[in-house]
């Protein structure tokens, strides 16, 4: 012990990568436990920009153990590219481990993702088209290829044949695609196996050993609570469980190994892809937040839909994750807006009112948020390092969030820089990085 789970508390893109990067300094192990390269985050370190889709950002600390857990779906091509990109910039990847039991995204998964969305037409989910859903579907159907299969040509060929056969119908438009030739595919994925072999490991055991020697282990979630396949706005969700509970199955630890669960939420709300969004601002104010917050996807470059902070959804996210701490990111993006809306209830058809996030999809789709309006602030807050440095209106805004959700705020983001954060002093001492060394004269 201790184990800390970091999850997205909204619809993803809350800034989990930056938070994980900060606390990774004090951790021995960082492990991803679900999702795949549908996720993405950008880390700025010593003026260098690093973009990650699979590898935990902890990799920038030399030798830090960075694990891809069994619950992740791995596109080996993307993985190898990320490793090569790090090597070319002199980053040490000796701490990287990939679970032998993680499932592999295959070329037919990518094609099925594209075909599935095309078939849905106007009803499409807006997936990242990275083959995530079809790969998890094969895992559940027991037709999946696992990372360990890449090491055995005979098994690999047999499994690819068995998995590809039932998809012939859906893949008919791609019948002539050379990527779907059994022999070529087996050869290609066997080569990936060779390239990844030295990273493949029994990751649950690595985690267990770290916890056993009392090291800090960070379980890094991807996407967010409302994209969870069970608890999110189904079917407009991703294909894995994104809630904190998934850290146990996806990393191979028991619930008693988790001490803290931090939910990351932006000071406003965004969503990419289709699906309900009760506090969406489909107007100039939404555009302004998008520009100020740089709300364009790291993975697909898509503009994100923006809206006021939805506290009904955030409180729900806090409940289904069992949050012990809340991190509020990008507070600076709200500077200069006279009045700030906070969604405190939903209004549904026939004057229905919802204080809690409704379980019924029709209600969520038709719900419009009802707001508490709080005064905003004019000041640039990028230089604030303590709560006292913030304008009173910004502190009131944070207090309102914490009181409503019933979870203490542990950390506030006030700018893109690594140092542009405020540790509030709430129960977080063991995770706070060492103060930056003074600049050399
Ligand atoms: P998939 O995960 O690619 O299947 O996409 C399913 C839904 O989840 C789509 O609405 C995506 O936009 C959304 N999604 C997947 N990954 C992320 C992410 O990392 N951030 C935000 N949305 C995501």
Coordinates of C-alpha atoms and ligand atoms in Angstrom, one line a residue:
X1 CA 0.0 0.0 0.0
X2 CA -0.8 2.8 -0.8
X3 CA -2.8 2.5 -4.0
X4 CA -4.3 5.6 -5.6
X5 CA -6.8 5.4 -8.5
X6 CA -7.0 8.5 -10.8
X7 CA -10.2 8.6 -12.8
X8 CA -12.0 11.0 -15.1
X9 CA -15.2 12.2 -13.3
X10 CA -16.9 13.6 -16.4
X11 CA -16.9 12.6 -20.1
X12 CA -13.1 12.2 -20.4
X13 CA -10.4 14.7 -21.3
X14 CA -10.3 16.2 -17.8
X15 CA -6.5 16.4 -17.6
X16 CA -5.8 13.0 -16.0
X17 CA -2.4 12.8 -17.8
X18 CA -1.1 16.0 -16.2
X19 CA -2.3 14.9 -12.7
X20 CA -0.8 11.4 -13.1
X21 CA 2.5 13.0 -14.3
X22 CA 2.6 15.1 -11.2
X23 CA 2.0 12.3 -8.7
X24 CA 4.0 9.8 -10.6
X25 CA 7.1 11.5 -9.2
X26 CA 6.3 10.0 -5.8
X27 CA 5.0 6.7 -7.1
X28 CA 7.0 3.5 -7.8
X29 CA 4.5 2.2 -10.3
X30 CA 2.0 3.7 -12.7
X31 CA -0.4 1.3 -14.3
X32 CA -3.1 1.8 -16.9
X33 CA -6.0 -0.7 -16.5
X34 CA -8.6 -0.1 -19.2
X35 CA -9.2 1.5 -22.6
X36 CA -6.6 1.8 -25.3
X37 CA -5.3 4.3 -27.7
X38 CA -8.7 6.0 -27.8
X39 CA -7.2 8.0 -24.9
X40 CA -4.6 10.6 -25.3
X41 CA -2.7 13.2 -23.3
X42 CA -0.1 15.8 -23.8
X43 CA 2.7 16.5 -21.3
X44 CA 5.0 19.5 -21.5
X45 CA 8.4 18.8 -19.9
X46 CA 11.3 21.2 -20.1
X47 CA 9.7 22.9 -23.1
X48 CA 9.3 19.6 -24.9
X49 CA 5.9 18.4 -25.8
X50 CA 5.1 14.7 -25.4
X51 CA 1.9 13.1 -26.7
X52 CA 0.8 9.7 -25.3
X53 CA -2.0 7.4 -26.2
X54 CA -1.0 4.2 -24.4
X55 CA 2.1 4.6 -22.3
X56 CA 1.5 6.2 -18.9
X57 CA 3.2 9.6 -18.6
X58 CA 5.2 8.4 -15.7
X59 CA 7.7 7.0 -18.3
X60 CA 9.4 10.5 -18.4
X61 CA 10.9 9.7 -15.0
X62 CA 13.9 7.4 -15.7
X63 CA 13.4 3.8 -14.8
X64 CA 9.9 4.4 -13.3
X65 CA 7.8 1.2 -13.6
X66 CA 5.0 2.0 -16.1
X67 CA 2.6 -0.8 -16.8
X68 CA 0.0 -1.6 -19.4
X69 CA -2.5 -3.7 -17.4
X70 CA -4.4 -6.8 -18.6
X71 CA -7.6 -4.7 -18.9
X72 CA -6.1 -2.5 -21.6
X73 CA -6.5 -3.2 -25.3
X74 CA -3.2 -2.7 -27.1
X75 CA -2.6 -1.7 -30.7
X76 CA 0.9 -3.0 -31.0
X77 CA 1.7 -0.8 -34.0
X78 CA 0.8 2.3 -31.9
X79 CA 2.7 0.9 -28.9
X80 CA 5.9 0.3 -31.0
X81 CA 5.6 3.8 -32.5
X82 CA 5.3 5.4 -29.0
X83 CA 8.3 3.5 -27.8
X84 CA 10.4 4.4 -30.8
X85 CA 9.3 8.1 -30.4
X86 CA 10.5 8.1 -26.8
X87 CA 13.8 6.4 -27.8
X88 CA 14.5 8.9 -30.5
X89 CA 14.2 11.6 -27.8
X90 CA 16.5 9.8 -25.4
X91 CA 13.8 8.7 -23.0
X92 CA 14.6 5.6 -21.0
X93 CA 11.8 3.0 -21.4
X94 CA 13.4 0.3 -19.3
X95 CA 10.5 0.6 -16.8
X96 CA 7.8 -0.3 -19.3
X97 CA 5.9 -3.6 -18.9
X98 CA 3.0 -4.9 -20.9
X99 CA 0.6 -7.5 -19.5
X100 CA 0.8 -10.8 -21.3
X101 CA -3.0 -11.0 -20.9
X102 CA -3.9 -7.6 -22.4
X103 CA -5.9 -8.0 -25.6
X104 CA -4.6 -6.9 -29.0
X105 CA -6.3 -4.6 -31.5
X106 CA -6.2 -6.3 -34.9
X107 CA -6.7 -4.8 -38.4
X108 CA -10.2 -6.2 -38.6
X109 CA -11.1 -4.4 -35.4
X110 CA -10.3 -1.1 -36.9
X111 CA -12.3 -1.9 -40.1
X112 CA -15.2 -3.1 -38.0
X113 CA -15.2 0.1 -36.0
X114 CA -15.3 2.1 -39.2
X115 CA -18.0 -0.1 -40.8
X116 CA -20.1 -0.1 -37.6
X117 CA -20.1 3.7 -37.5
X118 CA -20.9 4.0 -41.2
X119 CA -23.8 1.6 -40.8
X120 CA -25.2 3.6 -37.9
X121 CA -25.3 6.7 -40.1
X122 CA -26.9 9.6 -38.2
X123 CA -27.1 7.4 -35.1
X124 CA -23.4 6.9 -34.9
X125 CA -21.6 7.0 -31.6
X126 CA -18.7 9.1 -32.8
X127 CA -16.1 6.6 -31.7
X128 CA -12.4 7.3 -32.1
X129 CA -12.3 4.6 -34.8
X130 CA -9.4 2.9 -33.1
X131 CA -11.0 -0.5 -33.0
X132 CA -11.6 -0.4 -29.3
X133 CA -15.2 -1.6 -29.2
X134 CA -14.7 -4.6 -31.6
X135 CA -11.6 -5.6 -29.7
X136 CA -13.5 -5.7 -26.4
X137 CA -16.3 -7.5 -28.1
X138 CA -13.9 -10.3 -29.2
X139 CA -12.5 -10.4 -25.7
X140 CA -16.0 -11.1 -24.3
X141 CA -16.7 -13.6 -27.1
X142 CA -13.5 -15.4 -26.3
X143 CA -12.2 -14.7 -29.8
X144 CA -9.5 -12.3 -28.7
X145 CA -5.8 -12.3 -29.4
X146 CA -3.7 -11.6 -26.3
X147 CA -0.3 -10.1 -26.1
X148 CA 1.2 -13.5 -25.2
X149 CA -0.2 -15.0 -28.4
X150 CA 2.1 -12.7 -30.4
X151 CA 5.0 -14.9 -29.2
X152 CA 3.8 -18.1 -30.7
X153 CA 3.3 -18.3 -34.5
X154 CA 1.2 -21.4 -34.5
X155 CA -1.3 -20.2 -31.9
X156 CA -1.4 -16.8 -33.4
X157 CA -2.3 -18.1 -36.9
X158 CA -5.0 -20.3 -35.5
X159 CA -6.5 -17.6 -33.3
X160 CA -6.5 -15.0 -36.1
X161 CA -8.2 -17.5 -38.4
X162 CA -10.9 -18.3 -35.8
X163 CA -11.5 -14.7 -35.0
X164 CA -11.6 -13.4 -38.5
X165 CA -13.9 -16.0 -39.9
X166 CA -17.2 -14.9 -38.2
X167 CA -16.6 -11.4 -39.4
X168 CA -16.5 -12.1 -43.1
X169 CA -20.0 -10.8 -43.6
X170 CA -19.5 -7.4 -42.0
X171 CA -16.1 -7.1 -43.6
X172 CA -17.3 -7.9 -47.1
X173 CA -16.7 -4.3 -48.3
X174 CA -13.0 -4.8 -47.3
X175 CA -12.7 -8.3 -48.8
X176 CA -9.7 -7.2 -51.0
X177 CA -7.9 -5.4 -48.2
X178 CA -4.4 -6.9 -48.1
X179 CA -4.3 -6.2 -44.3
X180 CA -6.9 -9.1 -44.0
X181 CA -4.7 -11.8 -45.5
X182 CA -4.2 -14.5 -42.8
X183 CA -0.5 -15.1 -43.8
X184 CA 0.5 -11.4 -44.0
X185 CA -1.3 -10.6 -40.8
X186 CA 0.3 -13.5 -38.9
X187 CA 3.7 -12.5 -40.1
X188 CA 3.2 -8.8 -39.3
X189 CA 1.9 -9.5 -35.7
X190 CA 4.6 -12.1 -35.1
X191 CA 7.1 -9.3 -35.8
X192 CA 5.4 -7.0 -33.4
X193 CA 5.6 -9.8 -30.8
X194 CA 9.4 -9.9 -31.3
X195 CA 9.7 -6.2 -30.9
X196 CA 7.6 -6.1 -27.7
X197 CA 8.8 -9.3 -26.2
X198 CA 11.2 -7.7 -23.7
X199 CA 8.4 -5.6 -22.3
X200 CA 5.9 -8.5 -21.8
X201 CA 5.4 -9.4 -18.1
X202 CA 3.1 -10.7 -15.4
X203 CA 1.9 -7.2 -14.5
X204 CA -0.4 -8.1 -11.6
X205 CA 2.6 -9.6 -9.9
X206 CA 4.7 -6.4 -10.4
X207 CA 1.9 -4.4 -8.8
X208 CA 1.5 -6.8 -5.9
X209 CA 5.2 -6.7 -5.2
X210 CA 5.2 -2.9 -5.2
X211 CA 2.2 -2.7 -2.9
X212 CA 3.8 -5.3 -0.6
X213 CA 6.9 -3.2 -0.1
X214 CA 4.7 -0.2 0.7
X215 CA 5.3 1.8 -2.5
X216 CA 2.8 4.2 -4.0
X217 CA 1.0 2.6 -7.0
X218 CA -1.0 4.9 -9.2
X219 CA -3.8 3.3 -11.2
X220 CA -4.4 5.6 -14.2
X221 CA -7.9 5.5 -15.6
X222 CA -8.8 6.5 -19.2
X223 CA -12.0 8.3 -20.5
X224 CA -14.5 9.2 -17.7
X225 CA -17.3 8.1 -15.5
X226 CA -20.1 9.1 -18.0
X227 CA -18.4 7.0 -20.8
X228 CA -18.5 3.9 -18.6
X229 CA -20.1 1.0 -20.4
X230 CA -22.4 0.2 -17.4
X231 CA -22.9 3.6 -15.7
X232 CA -22.4 6.1 -18.5
X233 CA -24.8 7.5 -21.1
X234 CA -25.2 4.1 -23.0
X235 CA -24.9 3.5 -25.9
X236 CA -22.9 6.8 -26.2
X237 CA -20.0 5.3 -24.2
X238 CA -16.8 3.5 -24.6
X239 CA -16.6 -0.3 -24.4
X240 CA -14.9 -0.7 -21.0
X241 CA -15.7 0.1 -17.4
X242 CA -14.0 3.4 -16.7
X243 CA -15.0 3.7 -13.1
X244 CA -12.5 3.2 -10.3
X245 CA -13.7 -0.3 -9.5
X246 CA -12.3 -1.4 -12.9
X247 CA -8.8 -0.8 -11.6
X248 CA -9.1 -4.0 -9.6
X249 CA -10.0 -6.3 -12.4
X250 CA -7.9 -4.4 -15.0
X251 CA -4.7 -4.4 -13.0
X252 CA -5.2 -7.6 -11.0
X253 CA -5.5 -6.3 -7.4
X254 CA -8.2 -6.6 -4.7
X255 CA -10.4 -3.6 -3.6
X256 CA -8.5 -3.6 -0.2
X257 CA -5.4 -2.5 -2.1
X258 CA -6.9 0.8 -3.0
X259 CA -6.6 3.6 -0.5
X260 CA -7.6 6.7 -2.4
X261 CA -9.7 7.5 -5.4
X262 CA -9.3 10.9 -7.1
X263 CA -11.7 12.1 -9.6
X264 CA -10.5 14.6 -12.2
X265 CA -13.0 17.2 -13.4
X266 CA -12.6 20.3 -15.5
X267 CA -14.0 23.6 -14.1
X268 CA -16.5 23.3 -16.9
X269 CA -17.8 20.3 -18.9
X270 CA -16.8 19.0 -22.3
X271 CA -17.7 16.0 -24.4
X272 CA -16.5 14.6 -27.7
X273 CA -18.7 12.3 -29.9
X274 CA -22.4 12.1 -29.8
X275 CA -24.8 11.7 -26.9
X276 CA -26.7 13.7 -24.3
X277 CA -25.1 16.7 -22.7
X278 CA -27.6 18.6 -20.5
X279 CA -25.4 21.7 -19.7
X280 CA -24.1 22.1 -23.3
X281 CA -23.5 25.7 -24.4
X282 CA -24.2 25.7 -28.1
X283 CA -23.4 29.4 -28.5
X284 CA -20.7 32.0 -28.4
X285 CA -19.9 31.3 -24.8
X286 CA -19.3 27.6 -25.6
X287 CA -17.0 28.7 -28.4
X288 CA -15.1 31.0 -26.1
X289 CA -14.6 28.2 -23.5
X290 CA -13.4 25.9 -26.4
X291 CA -10.8 28.5 -27.6
X292 CA -9.6 29.5 -24.1
X293 CA -9.4 25.9 -22.9
X294 CA -7.9 24.6 -26.2
X295 CA -10.7 22.0 -26.4
X296 CA -9.6 19.9 -29.4
X297 CA -9.1 16.2 -29.1
X298 CA -5.5 14.9 -28.6
X299 CA -6.4 11.6 -30.4
X300 CA -8.7 12.8 -33.2
X301 CA -8.3 16.6 -33.2
X302 CA -12.1 16.9 -33.1
X303 CA -13.5 20.1 -31.5
X304 CA -15.0 19.2 -28.1
X305 CA -18.5 20.2 -27.2
X306 CA -18.4 22.6 -24.2
X307 CA -20.8 23.6 -21.5
X308 CA -21.2 24.8 -17.9
X309 CA -20.0 22.5 -15.1
X310 CA -22.6 19.9 -14.6
X311 CA -22.7 19.2 -10.9
X312 CA -25.6 16.7 -11.2
X313 CA -23.4 14.5 -13.4
X314 CA -20.3 15.2 -11.3
X315 CA -22.0 14.2 -8.0
X316 CA -23.1 11.0 -9.8
X317 CA -19.5 10.5 -11.0
X318 CA -18.3 10.9 -7.4
X319 CA -20.8 8.3 -6.1
X320 CA -20.1 5.6 -8.7
X321 CA -16.3 6.0 -8.2
X322 CA -16.4 6.4 -4.4
X323 CA -14.2 9.5 -4.7
X324 CA -12.1 10.5 -1.8
X325 CA -10.7 13.6 -3.5
X326 CA -11.6 15.9 -6.3
X327 CA -9.1 17.6 -8.7
X328 CA -10.5 20.6 -10.6
X329 CA -8.5 21.4 -13.7
X330 CA -8.4 24.4 -16.1
X331 CA -10.0 26.9 -13.7
X332 CA -8.0 29.6 -15.5
X333 CA -10.1 29.0 -18.7
X334 CA -13.0 30.6 -16.9
X335 CA -11.3 34.0 -16.1
X336 CA -13.0 37.0 -17.6
X337 CA -16.5 35.5 -17.8
X338 CA -18.9 37.8 -15.8
X339 CA -21.2 35.0 -14.5
X340 CA -20.6 31.3 -14.3
X341 CA -23.3 28.7 -14.5
X342 CA -23.3 25.5 -12.3
X343 CA -25.9 22.9 -13.2
X344 CA -27.6 21.9 -9.9
X345 CA -30.6 20.0 -11.2
X346 CA -32.1 18.8 -14.5
X347 CA -35.5 19.7 -15.9
X348 CA -37.2 17.0 -17.9
X349 CA -40.5 16.7 -19.9
X350 CA -43.7 17.6 -18.2
X351 CA -42.0 19.7 -15.5
X352 CA -40.1 16.7 -14.1
X353 CA -37.2 17.7 -11.9
X354 CA -34.1 15.6 -11.2
X355 CA -31.8 16.3 -8.3
X356 CA -29.9 13.0 -9.1
X357 CA -28.6 11.9 -12.4
X358 CA -31.6 10.0 -14.0
X359 CA -31.1 6.3 -14.8
X360 CA -33.6 6.4 -17.7
X361 CA -31.9 7.2 -21.0
X362 CA -34.9 9.1 -22.4
X363 CA -34.8 11.4 -19.3
X364 CA -31.1 12.0 -19.7
X365 CA -31.5 12.8 -23.4
X366 CA -34.4 15.2 -22.8
X367 CA -33.0 16.8 -19.7
X368 CA -31.9 20.4 -19.7
X369 CA -29.8 21.8 -16.9
X370 CA -31.0 24.3 -14.3
X371 CA -28.3 26.6 -13.1
X372 CA -27.1 28.4 -10.0
X373 CA -25.3 31.5 -11.4
X374 CA -22.2 32.6 -9.5
X375 CA -20.1 35.8 -10.1
X376 CA -17.0 35.2 -12.1
X377 CA -13.6 36.9 -11.9
X378 CA -11.6 39.1 -14.2
X379 CA -8.0 38.3 -13.0
X380 CA -5.5 36.1 -14.7
X381 CA -5.0 33.3 -12.1
X382 CA -2.1 31.5 -13.8
X383 CA 0.3 32.6 -11.1
X384 CA -1.8 31.4 -8.1
X385 CA -0.1 28.7 -6.0
X386 CA -2.3 28.8 -2.9
X387 CA -6.0 29.1 -2.5
X388 CA -5.4 32.5 -0.9
X389 CA -3.8 33.7 -4.2
X390 CA -7.1 33.2 -5.9
X391 CA -9.8 36.0 -6.2
X392 CA -12.6 35.5 -3.7
X393 CA -15.1 34.7 -6.6
X394 CA -12.9 31.8 -7.7
X395 CA -12.6 30.4 -4.2
X396 CA -16.4 30.7 -3.8
X397 CA -16.8 28.8 -7.1
X398 CA -14.5 26.0 -5.8
X399 CA -16.3 25.9 -2.4
X400 CA -19.7 25.6 -4.2
X401 CA -18.4 22.6 -6.2
X402 CA -16.9 20.8 -3.2
X403 CA -20.0 21.3 -1.0
X404 CA -22.4 20.2 -3.7
X405 CA -20.4 17.1 -4.6
X406 CA -19.5 16.3 -1.0
X407 CA -15.8 15.6 -1.8
X408 CA -12.8 17.7 -0.8
X409 CA -10.8 19.4 -3.5
X410 CA -7.2 18.2 -3.3
X411 CA -5.7 20.0 -6.3
X412 CA -6.6 22.8 -8.7
X413 CA -5.1 23.4 -12.1
X414 CA -4.6 27.1 -13.1
X415 CA -2.6 26.7 -16.3
X416 CA -0.9 24.3 -18.6
X417 CA 2.5 24.3 -16.9
X418 CA 3.6 21.6 -14.5
X419 CA 3.9 24.1 -11.7
X420 CA 0.6 25.8 -12.4
X421 CA -1.3 24.0 -9.7
X422 CA -2.6 24.6 -6.2
X423 CA -2.4 21.8 -3.6
X424 CA -5.2 22.7 -1.2
X425 CA -3.8 20.8 1.8
X426 CA -6.6 18.2 1.8
X427 CA -5.4 14.7 2.6
X428 CA -2.8 14.3 -0.1
X429 CA 0.6 14.7 1.6
X430 CA 2.0 11.3 0.4
X431 CA 1.4 12.1 -3.2
X432 CA 2.7 15.7 -3.5
X433 CA 5.8 16.0 -5.6
X434 CA 8.9 17.6 -4.1
X435 CA 9.1 21.3 -4.6
X436 CA 10.9 22.3 -7.8
X437 CA 14.7 22.8 -7.3
X438 CA 15.7 26.5 -7.5
X439 CA 16.9 27.6 -10.9
X440 CA 20.7 27.4 -11.2
X441 CA 22.3 30.9 -11.2
Ligands
LIG1 P1 -14.5 4.5 -28.5 O1 -13.9 4.4 -27.2 O2 -13.4 4.9 -29.6 O3 -15.2 3.3 -28.9 O4 -15.5 5.7 -28.6 C1 -16.7 5.7 -27.8 C2 -17.1 7.1 -27.2 O5 -16.1 7.4 -26.2 C3 -17.0 8.2 -28.3 O6 -18.0 9.2 -27.9 C4 -15.6 8.8 -28.0 O7 -15.6 10.1 -28.4 C5 -15.5 8.6 -26.5 N1 -14.1 8.6 -26.1 C6 -13.3 7.5 -26.2 N2 -12.1 7.8 -25.7 C7 -12.1 9.1 -25.2 C8 -11.2 9.9 -24.5 O8 -10.1 9.6 -24.2 N3 -11.7 11.1 -24.2 C9 -13.0 11.5 -24.5 N4 -13.9 10.8 -25.1 C10 -13.5 9.6 -25.5

